[in-house]
C-alpha cells in the first residue's frame, strides 16, 4: 500500500477525532455536520478498500457492531478503594481535624482541597499506551474488572488517542506547558454515565417502540457497557467524565496535585467535570458543600454527592489509608435519600396506557424528612431481575421530586419466609385478563374502557409537569370519573361545578379555587399541553422539541412521520407513535374539544405576523454541501425568514436547497416536481 494513502488515513483520523472532541467534549463545533460526515465517509471508504489502514484509534470503530464471546478479566494497576462518608459540615470538619493531626509539621493554612461531584454511573479504568486507547475495564470487585474496550470505544467523548489536539497545553500558575508527545503509559479513572436528558429521550424512544422502560440512567448505562453486543452500547447515548490519573509514565509533565491532574486530563482532551472546585479556605468549602444540594437537580447527570480530596499528592501519600478507605478523601452524602424498610406487599395499579405496574407497600419509613409507604417497582422484569420478594428488607430511594423506588433487597437479612411474587392475571380494576404483548416488557389491561386508564390519564393531565392544575389530583380524578363528569380528558374544562359544590367535602370556596385553577391552566405553553395528552413516549423534553419545531397543534397534526423524524432526538418509532396517536379519531376529537374550550394550542410568536416574512408558509429541505453556509446556518436563516425546515422531500416541500453532492433528495425532488434552488438563490429570496 502506498505511503500517501496511509498518510491520508492518518490525517483523516486526526481531523475527525479532533472535530469529534470539539463537538462532543467542548460543545463548540467548528465544522458542519455535513463536512464531518464527508471526512468520516472518506476514511470509511479508504479502510474498506485497504483494511490494513484500520487502526484502533480510528473513529470508524466507534459505531460498534461486533458481538463478543465474553469479557476477559483485567487486573487493575491499583486497587479501587471505597470512601468514608460525611453527612454534615461538622463531620467534614472532624475529617479535616484528623488530617491536621496526622500532619503536625504542615501549616494547616496552606492545605488545599478539591471538591468533585460523585457521578452516579459506572466506574471505568482507561489505559493508554503511547497515547492510544488500548484497554478499558469495569470496576469489578475493585481489584479485577472486565475488559469492555469495544463497548467503551463507542462513547463519543472518550478520546481514542491523546493528546486530542496538537496544540494541547496545561497552564498552571501562568506557566504554559505544551503537551506535544503522549505519555508512554497512562491509566485514568472515570465514570461512564447517561445524561438525564439523553436518558429521557432514550426512554421515550424505547417506550414508543417496545414498551420497555428502564429504571434509571445508571442501570441503562450498565446494561449497555456489559452487553456482549457492542451495537447496544453504540445505540445508547453514553458519556464519560474522567477524574483520576492512576498511572503516568514517560510524560513531558507530571501533575503534583489533584487540581493539576484535572487540568492535565482536560488538556489531553478528556472530558472533565465543570463542577470541580478548589478551596484553600476550609470553611468556604464547608459552606459550598452544604449549600450545593439544590444544584444537584440542575446538573445534566445524576449525582450521589460530592467527593472532597486533599489536593497535594505528596501529602496524600503520607496520609495513606485507614483500612480500605484513603484518609485523604471523603464522600459527602446528602442525608436521607436512601433508607431500609420491610416490603409488606406488592400491589399493582393500572397506568394510563393500560400498563399494569407493580408497586411496593412498605412499613412506613422516614426518607429525607418525608414518610414513605409506597415505592415503585417499575415492571415485572425489574422485580424478577432484582429478585425482590414479599417480606424482604429492601433499600428504597427518594430523591427530589422523583417517585420513591425500591432499589434492591438486602439478601443477607432473609429468613426464608419471603415469597416470590407473580404478576396477577386479571386487571385489579375491571377484572379483564392481563396480557403481555410479544416483545414487550409491560403487561397490559386491554380493556379500552377500563376506568383506571382514564383516571390515570386525568391524573397525568393535571400533574405538575403537564397542565399543573393545583388542587386537582388522583382523588379528584377518581371521583369525577366515577361520577361520569369526565369521560375524556377535555371534560376537565366542562365540569359541572354546581353539582361538585354539592358533594361532600367540596365547599363553595374549594370549588371556586379549583375552578379558577382549571381556568388558568388553559394558558399553559404548548409543550405542557403536548405532555399532558399522554402520548406514549412524549415527555417534557420531547414535547419541547415538538412545540419548538411545529409551533402549533395544527402544524403538528398535519405533519407526516418524516417531518417528525427530522427533529433531533426523535427516531422513527417515536415519530410513528406520535403520528399514530393523532390519526385516531377519538384523540382528534379530544384535541378539538380542548381547543374549543379555549386551551392554548400554539406557541407565542415574538416575531411579527408570519405573513410579512418572506418564506412564511414554506417548507424547505436542505441537501448537499453548500458553498458558504453550514446546514445549521442555512436552516437558521430559513426559519428566521418564517420558513420551516424538514428532513425529507415530500409533496409538501416548497423548495429543496441543494449544494454539491446532493444525491437522492435531488432525484426525489425531480420526481415530485419540487423546485430546487442554490444558496445564492436563497439569499436573494430572503433579501
Ligand atoms: Zn382494567
XYZ file of C-alpha atoms and ligand atoms in Angstrom:
688
model
C 0.000 0.000 0.000
C 1.416 3.380 -0.765
C 2.502 5.716 1.967
C 0.400 8.559 0.591
C -2.748 6.608 1.395
C -1.684 5.770 4.908
C -0.726 9.392 5.452
C -4.125 10.478 4.218
C -5.832 7.995 6.582
C -3.778 9.317 9.499
C -4.727 12.925 8.639
C -8.380 11.965 8.427
C -8.282 10.146 11.770
C -6.664 13.136 13.424
C -9.109 15.580 11.914
C -12.173 13.503 12.734
C -11.046 12.803 16.295
C -10.284 16.469 16.814
C -13.619 17.678 15.447
C -15.438 14.987 17.394
C -13.687 16.324 20.509
C -14.766 19.889 19.701
C -18.336 18.712 19.219
C -18.716 16.090 21.954
C -16.436 17.362 24.709
C -16.235 21.125 24.240
C -19.646 21.521 22.594
C -18.023 24.004 20.211
C -18.003 22.519 16.695
C -16.022 24.301 14.009
C -17.307 22.407 11.004
C -20.818 21.460 9.877
C -22.292 18.002 10.269
C -22.082 17.590 6.511
C -18.373 18.366 6.480
C -17.826 15.978 9.340
C -19.751 13.260 7.515
C -17.689 13.841 4.397
C -14.441 13.312 6.335
C -15.851 10.271 8.055
C -17.118 8.690 4.848
C -13.803 9.202 3.116
C -11.979 7.428 5.928
C -14.502 4.599 5.947
C -14.139 4.099 2.200
C -10.354 4.050 2.491
C -10.488 1.485 5.275
C -12.931 -0.679 3.368
C -10.648 -0.754 0.392
C -7.457 -1.167 2.412
C -8.341 -2.876 5.709
C -4.717 -2.632 6.819
C -5.319 1.117 7.289
C -7.816 0.422 10.079
C -6.220 1.363 13.424
C -7.517 1.092 17.000
C -7.965 4.867 17.215
C -9.970 5.051 14.025
C -13.257 6.851 14.679
C -14.971 4.268 12.465
C -14.505 1.878 15.399
C -16.996 3.884 17.441
C -20.038 2.505 15.654
C -19.850 -0.921 17.259
C -21.404 -3.994 15.708
C -19.053 -6.758 16.855
C -20.583 -9.398 19.084
C -18.165 -10.516 21.782
C -17.902 -14.020 23.155
C -17.290 -12.929 26.691
C -15.383 -10.446 28.809
C -11.871 -11.227 29.952
C -10.702 -10.293 33.415
C -8.325 -7.373 33.865
C -6.265 -6.732 36.982
C -6.297 -3.030 37.907
C -2.876 -1.383 38.291
C -4.055 -0.045 41.629
C -6.965 -1.398 43.656
C -10.041 0.776 43.724
C -10.990 1.954 47.143
C -14.080 2.821 48.991
C -14.503 6.220 50.570
C -15.558 7.169 54.056
C -18.768 9.209 54.276
C -19.667 12.516 55.864
C -23.237 13.750 56.159
C -22.758 17.181 57.726
C -20.407 20.121 57.869
C -19.286 19.024 61.325
C -18.348 15.594 60.060
C -16.287 17.270 57.344
C -14.546 19.400 59.962
C -13.816 16.285 62.048
C -12.256 14.678 58.965
C -10.094 17.738 58.369
C -9.018 17.817 62.038
C -7.809 14.201 61.735
C -5.718 15.149 58.699
C -4.208 18.075 60.521
C -3.257 15.910 63.500
C -1.536 13.421 61.191
C 0.449 16.203 59.504
C 1.836 18.039 62.555
C 4.679 19.668 60.587
C 2.395 21.189 57.945
C 0.899 24.651 58.284
C -2.852 23.974 58.202
C -3.462 27.235 56.401
C -1.523 26.028 53.366
C -3.671 22.935 52.794
C -5.861 22.977 49.714
C -8.783 20.714 48.779
C -10.587 19.741 45.612
C -14.338 19.118 45.524
C -15.738 16.959 42.725
C -19.256 15.669 42.032
C -19.697 11.942 42.643
C -21.426 10.903 39.443
C -23.906 8.054 39.682
C -22.563 5.962 36.829
C -20.137 3.116 36.306
C -16.509 3.488 37.253
C -14.229 2.673 34.323
C -10.457 2.353 34.088
C -8.944 3.514 30.790
C -5.470 2.515 29.612
C -3.442 4.434 27.004
C -0.145 3.199 25.524
C 1.810 5.876 23.664
C -1.364 7.911 23.591
C -3.504 5.164 22.085
C -6.593 3.899 23.924
C -5.808 0.196 24.288
C -7.891 -1.108 27.166
C -10.930 -0.136 29.195
C -12.232 -2.065 32.163
C -15.113 -2.052 34.613
C -14.571 -1.597 38.327
C -15.434 -5.223 39.089
C -14.544 -6.098 42.671
C -12.081 -3.208 42.860
C -9.024 -5.354 42.185
C -10.110 -7.073 38.990
C -12.535 -5.765 36.408
C -13.743 -6.863 32.990
C -12.336 -5.802 29.646
C -15.110 -3.822 27.933
C -12.847 -1.968 25.465
C -15.047 -2.420 22.355
C -18.066 -1.030 24.201
C -16.122 1.915 25.592
C -14.840 2.768 22.102
C -18.412 3.652 21.153
C -18.516 6.545 23.661
C -18.308 9.674 21.545
C -16.498 11.774 24.106
C -13.920 9.162 25.093
C -10.661 10.071 23.327
C -9.257 7.205 21.252
C -5.884 8.923 21.198
C -4.363 11.622 23.404
C -3.471 14.409 23.239
C -6.504 15.044 21.041
C -5.155 18.318 19.747
C -1.580 19.033 18.668
C -1.747 22.352 20.486
C -2.691 20.843 23.852
C -1.205 22.715 26.781
C -1.582 22.882 30.552
C -1.442 26.256 32.185
C -0.565 26.219 35.879
C 0.142 29.459 37.738
C 0.654 31.294 34.492
C 3.235 28.802 33.175
C 2.263 27.052 29.949
C 3.493 23.563 29.114
C 2.812 22.198 25.650
C 1.811 18.533 25.580
C 3.093 17.518 22.170
C 4.137 13.944 22.914
C 1.776 11.435 24.508
C 2.913 9.793 27.752
C 4.244 6.286 27.142
C 1.771 4.890 29.631
C -1.315 6.478 31.113
C -4.110 4.910 33.133
C -7.029 7.079 34.186
C -10.232 6.518 36.059
C -13.581 7.968 35.244
C -17.298 7.462 35.373
C -19.367 6.319 32.400
C -22.923 7.586 32.610
C -26.044 8.583 30.726
C -27.110 12.229 30.964
C -30.630 12.877 32.247
C -31.914 14.450 29.036
C -30.357 11.687 26.943
C -31.996 9.144 29.220
C -35.386 10.792 28.856
C -35.137 10.787 25.063
C -33.888 7.223 25.076
C -36.782 6.178 27.333
C -39.265 7.912 25.060
C -37.946 6.100 22.010
C -37.964 2.760 23.833
C -41.436 3.278 25.251
C -42.718 4.045 21.779
C -41.057 1.065 20.146
C -41.140 -1.805 22.611
C -42.954 -0.523 25.676
C -39.787 -1.325 27.576
C -38.794 1.246 30.128
C -35.609 1.413 32.133
C -35.377 2.025 35.835
C -32.777 4.777 35.754
C -29.837 6.142 33.733
C -27.323 4.138 35.731
C -28.883 0.721 35.039
C -29.299 1.631 31.396
C -25.639 2.591 31.091
C -24.537 -0.528 32.973
C -26.642 -2.781 30.775
C -25.084 -1.295 27.650
C -21.465 -1.465 28.794
C -21.764 -5.039 29.960
C -23.572 -6.192 26.831
C -21.731 -8.594 24.545
C -23.325 -6.964 21.509
C -21.310 -3.765 21.000
C -24.111 -2.310 18.889
C -26.151 -1.927 22.088
C -23.571 0.398 23.651
C -23.236 2.286 20.364
C -27.002 2.833 20.243
C -27.221 4.302 23.740
C -26.110 7.877 24.398
C -23.366 7.148 26.936
C -20.729 9.619 28.074
C -17.742 9.638 30.344
C -16.162 12.072 32.798
C -12.598 11.448 33.902
C -11.252 12.451 37.312
C -8.192 10.485 38.301
C -4.697 9.762 36.993
C -3.795 6.272 38.223
C -0.550 5.639 36.315
C 1.562 8.139 34.389
C 4.867 7.179 32.802
C 7.061 8.893 30.242
C 5.263 12.210 30.321
C 6.625 15.697 29.486
C 4.888 16.989 32.551
C 3.746 15.351 35.781
C 0.976 16.839 37.917
C 1.779 17.263 41.596
C -1.740 17.878 42.830
C -5.252 16.647 42.083
C -6.156 20.084 40.701
C -3.197 19.908 38.310
C -4.163 16.348 37.376
C -7.638 17.560 36.386
C -6.092 20.352 34.298
C -3.748 17.814 32.691
C -6.603 15.429 31.836
C -8.589 18.289 30.340
C -5.587 19.422 28.299
C -5.108 15.927 26.894
C -8.701 16.041 25.645
C -10.578 14.039 28.280
C -13.996 15.262 29.354
C -13.621 16.617 32.898
C -16.497 17.894 35.048
C -17.142 21.632 35.049
C -18.380 21.302 38.631
C -14.934 20.707 40.152
C -13.743 23.365 42.613
C -10.555 24.012 44.541
C -10.579 25.545 48.034
C -7.836 26.874 50.246
C -10.261 28.071 52.898
C -11.855 25.034 54.539
C -14.854 26.954 55.908
C -15.587 28.236 52.414
C -15.500 24.606 51.286
C -17.956 23.566 54.011
C -20.292 26.396 53.061
C -20.068 25.395 49.394
C -20.768 21.729 50.136
C -23.663 22.487 52.481
C -25.221 24.883 50.007
C -24.697 22.678 46.983
C -27.709 20.381 47.275
C -30.164 22.451 45.192
C -27.592 22.403 42.389
C -27.888 18.635 42.203
C -31.171 18.540 40.386
C -29.917 21.115 37.859
C -26.917 19.092 36.751
C -27.177 17.243 33.459
C -26.291 13.971 35.191
C -27.273 12.178 38.389
C -25.004 12.659 41.354
C -24.622 10.693 44.616
C -22.926 13.506 46.478
C -19.544 15.223 46.434
C -16.013 13.911 46.907
C -13.544 16.047 48.831
C -9.838 15.333 48.304
C -6.715 16.796 49.816
C -5.096 18.455 46.822
C -1.398 17.652 47.183
C -0.244 14.182 46.085
C 2.812 14.139 48.392
C 0.535 14.678 51.391
C -1.965 12.092 50.109
C 0.860 9.533 50.042
C 1.945 10.452 53.558
C -1.557 10.027 54.926
C -2.152 6.634 53.316
C -5.122 4.514 54.269
C -7.221 3.612 57.243
C -8.338 0.072 56.463
C -9.727 0.277 52.917
C -10.505 3.991 52.991
C -7.952 6.570 51.934
C -7.521 9.119 54.745
C -7.101 11.984 52.309
C -10.521 11.770 50.657
C -14.106 11.611 51.849
C -17.525 11.436 50.225
C -20.154 13.944 51.273
C -23.626 12.442 51.030
C -26.813 14.426 51.334
C -28.860 12.943 54.140
C -31.873 10.778 53.983
C -32.190 9.774 50.360
C -31.932 6.078 50.999
C -33.428 4.006 53.754
C -34.092 0.389 54.650
C -37.545 -0.928 55.431
C -39.715 -4.028 55.072
C -41.644 -4.722 51.919
C -45.053 -5.837 53.206
C -46.934 -6.403 49.999
C -46.697 -5.946 46.242
C -49.762 -4.465 44.564
C -50.398 -3.275 41.045
C -52.016 -0.191 39.598
C -53.216 0.471 36.073
C -51.358 3.136 34.106
C -52.889 5.485 31.580
C -51.912 3.283 28.641
C -53.315 0.257 30.447
C -49.960 -0.932 31.750
C -50.134 -2.943 34.942
C -47.426 -1.526 37.214
C -46.235 -3.218 40.383
C -45.550 -1.111 43.455
C -44.434 -1.913 46.974
C -46.397 -1.334 50.148
C -43.771 -0.625 52.790
C -43.517 -0.440 56.520
C -43.619 3.375 56.869
C -40.127 4.867 56.935
C -38.650 8.378 57.026
C -36.674 9.325 53.941
C -35.412 12.877 53.567
C -37.951 14.180 56.077
C -40.962 12.518 54.454
C -42.780 9.347 55.482
C -42.707 6.857 52.640
C -45.213 3.991 52.483
C -45.262 3.192 48.792
C -42.485 2.849 46.238
C -42.474 1.906 42.584
C -41.149 -1.419 41.372
C -41.200 -0.259 37.705
C -42.250 -3.503 35.988
C -42.345 -7.253 36.365
C -38.864 -7.727 34.908
C -37.435 -5.325 37.478
C -38.942 -7.331 40.336
C -37.700 -10.592 38.847
C -34.221 -9.408 37.791
C -33.536 -7.841 41.185
C -35.103 -10.831 42.963
C -37.326 -8.617 45.119
C -39.610 -10.738 47.312
C -42.572 -10.030 49.562
C -41.281 -9.842 53.139
C -37.792 -8.706 52.116
C -35.947 -5.897 53.830
C -35.342 -3.515 50.945
C -33.325 -0.399 50.244
C -35.502 2.413 48.961
C -34.529 5.733 47.465
C -36.345 9.011 47.280
C -34.527 11.840 45.504
C -36.019 15.228 44.749
C -39.409 15.080 43.091
C -38.925 11.568 41.839
C -41.344 8.877 42.995
C -39.672 6.702 45.655
C -38.321 3.472 44.238
C -37.255 0.130 45.611
C -33.559 -0.297 44.809
C -32.749 -3.844 45.940
C -33.414 -6.487 48.563
C -30.959 -6.994 51.419
C -30.482 -10.680 50.784
C -28.402 -11.206 53.941
C -31.448 -10.415 56.078
C -33.712 -13.087 54.585
C -35.354 -15.543 56.954
C -36.652 -17.971 54.350
C -40.269 -16.880 54.676
C -40.062 -14.341 51.826
C -42.333 -15.014 48.866
C -41.599 -14.723 45.155
C -44.221 -12.519 43.534
C -46.218 -13.237 40.383
C -47.999 -10.792 38.070
C -51.792 -11.152 38.591
C -53.691 -12.497 35.574
C -56.671 -10.121 35.941
C -56.861 -6.317 35.957
C -57.435 -5.245 39.576
C -59.891 -2.557 38.443
C -62.078 -4.061 35.727
C -61.240 -7.757 36.063
C -60.338 -8.233 32.395
C -57.425 -10.561 31.564
C -53.910 -9.132 31.746
C -51.725 -9.735 28.694
C -48.094 -9.233 27.801
C -47.713 -8.404 24.090
C -44.961 -10.217 22.210
C -41.601 -8.467 22.602
C -42.764 -6.074 25.327
C -41.784 -5.874 28.949
C -45.018 -4.311 30.125
C -48.217 -6.167 30.971
C -51.489 -4.557 29.953
C -55.170 -4.444 30.743
C -56.517 -4.460 27.185
C -59.984 -3.232 28.090
C -60.020 0.177 26.392
C -62.914 1.349 28.579
C -61.205 0.286 31.791
C -61.944 3.259 34.079
C -58.469 3.018 35.639
C -56.842 4.205 32.432
C -58.955 7.326 32.214
C -58.326 8.119 35.877
C -54.579 7.822 35.313
C -54.834 9.867 32.147
C -56.591 12.658 34.034
C -54.098 12.432 36.892
C -51.281 12.845 34.376
C -53.020 15.677 32.514
C -53.402 17.807 35.653
C -49.971 16.942 37.110
C -47.206 19.456 37.735
C -45.119 18.610 34.682
C -48.229 18.847 32.475
C -51.140 21.319 32.877
C -50.313 21.847 36.542
C -53.803 22.287 37.979
C -53.477 22.975 41.664
C -55.831 21.103 43.980
C -56.544 18.517 41.293
C -55.038 15.072 41.889
C -55.759 11.381 41.790
C -58.661 11.758 44.298
C -60.470 14.257 42.101
C -59.691 12.184 39.017
C -61.198 9.081 40.607
C -64.244 10.914 41.880
C -65.044 12.780 38.659
C -64.582 9.675 36.509
C -66.732 7.640 38.883
C -69.464 10.326 38.767
C -69.230 10.303 34.980
C -68.346 14.013 34.916
C -65.238 13.069 32.994
C -65.442 10.688 30.039
C -62.443 12.089 28.176
C -59.593 14.478 29.038
C -61.310 17.544 27.588
C -64.207 17.146 30.032
C -61.883 18.649 32.644
C -62.826 22.004 31.082
C -66.579 21.450 31.296
C -67.040 20.105 34.792
C -70.492 20.621 36.393
C -69.272 22.945 39.136
C -72.702 23.369 40.764
C -73.029 19.648 41.240
C -69.485 19.409 42.554
C -70.187 22.170 45.090
C -72.929 19.962 46.485
C -70.578 16.990 47.021
C -69.198 16.025 50.424
C -66.062 17.942 51.263
C -66.418 20.411 48.387
C -67.428 23.757 49.829
C -68.011 26.836 47.704
C -64.540 28.204 48.393
C -62.811 24.995 47.431
C -64.798 24.696 44.229
C -64.046 28.321 43.352
C -60.311 27.690 43.804
C -60.370 24.506 41.790
C -62.408 26.147 39.058
C -60.010 29.048 38.785
C -57.024 26.670 38.707
C -58.656 24.791 35.832
C -59.331 28.087 34.057
C -55.721 29.264 34.482
C -54.320 26.042 33.066
C -55.779 26.913 29.651
C -52.893 29.278 29.122
C -50.067 26.805 29.690
C -47.377 26.661 26.986
C -47.950 24.301 24.083
C -45.248 21.905 25.263
C -47.177 21.377 28.505
C -50.327 20.526 26.597
C -48.405 18.056 24.428
C -47.013 16.407 27.550
C -50.470 16.372 29.138
C -52.091 14.491 26.254
C -50.223 11.391 27.400
C -48.909 10.293 24.026
C -46.640 7.319 24.592
C -43.014 8.452 24.652
C -43.788 12.178 24.716
C -42.406 13.562 27.981
C -41.171 17.056 28.768
C -38.048 17.002 26.581
C -39.734 15.550 23.501
C -42.752 17.830 23.932
C -40.457 20.875 23.961
C -38.835 19.731 20.734
C -42.217 19.185 19.082
C -43.612 22.534 20.223
C -40.462 24.300 19.087
C -40.426 22.666 15.707
C -44.104 22.924 14.763
C -45.235 25.928 16.753
C -48.837 24.792 16.844
C -51.034 21.753 17.323
C -52.422 22.250 13.813
C -48.994 22.050 12.223
C -48.132 19.008 14.311
C -51.367 17.245 13.414
C -50.838 17.948 9.738
C -47.281 16.631 9.750
C -46.078 13.386 8.235
C -43.889 10.949 10.215
C -40.923 12.077 8.047
C -41.323 15.648 9.328
C -41.261 14.349 12.880
C -38.188 12.268 12.221
C -36.252 15.302 11.056
C -36.306 16.625 14.635
C -33.110 15.783 16.526
C -33.736 13.158 19.192
C -36.888 11.773 17.593
C -36.403 8.403 15.978
C -38.626 6.542 13.539
C -40.576 4.578 16.168
C -41.420 7.610 18.257
C -42.322 9.568 15.118
C -44.640 6.778 14.013
C -46.155 6.599 17.503
C -46.921 10.325 17.579
C -48.390 10.280 14.071
C -50.449 7.232 15.010
C -51.827 8.929 18.123
C -53.048 11.924 16.127
C -54.538 9.653 13.479
C -57.067 8.211 15.954
C -60.480 9.779 15.592
C -61.120 9.739 19.358
C -57.867 11.578 20.035
C -58.549 14.182 17.362
C -61.946 14.761 18.918
C -60.373 15.364 22.332
C -57.917 17.833 20.777
C -60.821 19.642 19.065
C -62.754 19.819 22.341
C -59.707 21.198 24.161
C -59.269 23.869 21.544
C -62.972 24.747 21.672
C -62.662 25.080 25.453
C -60.025 27.754 24.868
C -56.871 25.810 25.708
C -53.867 27.425 24.052
C -52.689 25.346 21.107
C -49.799 27.349 19.700
C -46.599 28.854 20.979
C -46.445 32.578 21.402
C -44.615 34.062 18.475
C -42.440 37.046 19.172
C -41.903 37.672 15.505
C -44.224 39.923 13.570
C -47.199 38.374 11.839
C -45.936 35.471 9.794
C -47.440 36.893 6.600
C -44.851 39.658 6.444
C -41.981 37.196 6.375
C -40.538 36.240 3.003
C -40.591 32.449 3.498
C -43.800 32.254 5.566
C -45.761 29.078 4.951
C -42.944 27.455 3.003
C -41.375 24.093 3.776
C -37.696 23.655 2.937
C -35.338 20.712 2.750
C -31.547 21.131 2.688
C -29.149 18.709 0.998
C -25.535 18.531 -0.107
C -22.623 20.783 0.754
C -23.405 24.500 0.349
C -20.677 26.896 -0.833
C -20.500 29.055 2.311
C -23.284 28.118 4.744
C -23.308 25.116 7.051
C -26.631 23.267 7.171
C -27.366 24.652 10.608
C -26.733 28.199 9.422
C -28.912 27.733 6.339
C -31.640 26.200 8.453
C -31.469 29.109 10.902
C -31.748 31.617 8.032
C -34.820 29.893 6.624
C -36.529 29.682 9.992
C -35.732 33.319 10.758
C -37.466 34.222 7.500
C -40.595 32.336 8.584
C -39.964 29.069 6.746
C -39.982 25.553 8.075
C -37.140 23.057 7.570
C -37.788 19.339 7.379
C -35.577 16.329 6.797
C -37.029 14.697 3.716
C -38.524 15.690 0.410
C -42.266 15.117 0.042
C -45.125 16.566 -1.966
C -45.427 19.230 0.741
C -41.890 20.502 0.199
C -41.823 24.004 -1.288
C -38.102 24.246 -2.088
C -35.095 21.973 -1.991
C -31.934 23.919 -1.144
C -29.188 21.901 -2.813
C -25.401 22.142 -2.734
C -22.700 19.842 -4.090
C -23.130 16.051 -3.856
C -26.866 16.412 -3.359
C -27.755 12.742 -4.046
C -31.108 11.050 -3.548
C -33.041 14.056 -2.279
C -32.320 15.864 -5.518
C -33.627 12.881 -7.509
C -36.758 12.760 -5.387
C -37.355 16.494 -5.781
C -37.087 15.969 -9.549
C -39.673 13.191 -9.482
C -42.095 15.186 -7.316
C -41.587 18.408 -9.247
C -40.222 20.277 -6.203
C -38.298 23.442 -7.141
C -34.567 23.287 -6.478
C -32.600 26.404 -5.501
C -28.991 27.050 -4.580
C -27.524 29.111 -1.759
C -27.327 32.274 -3.864
C -30.992 31.981 -4.749
C -31.929 31.513 -1.085
C -30.001 34.650 -0.143
C -31.789 36.589 -2.879
C -35.206 35.339 -1.670
C -34.650 36.466 1.905
C -33.036 39.709 0.812
Zn -58.757 -2.855 33.555
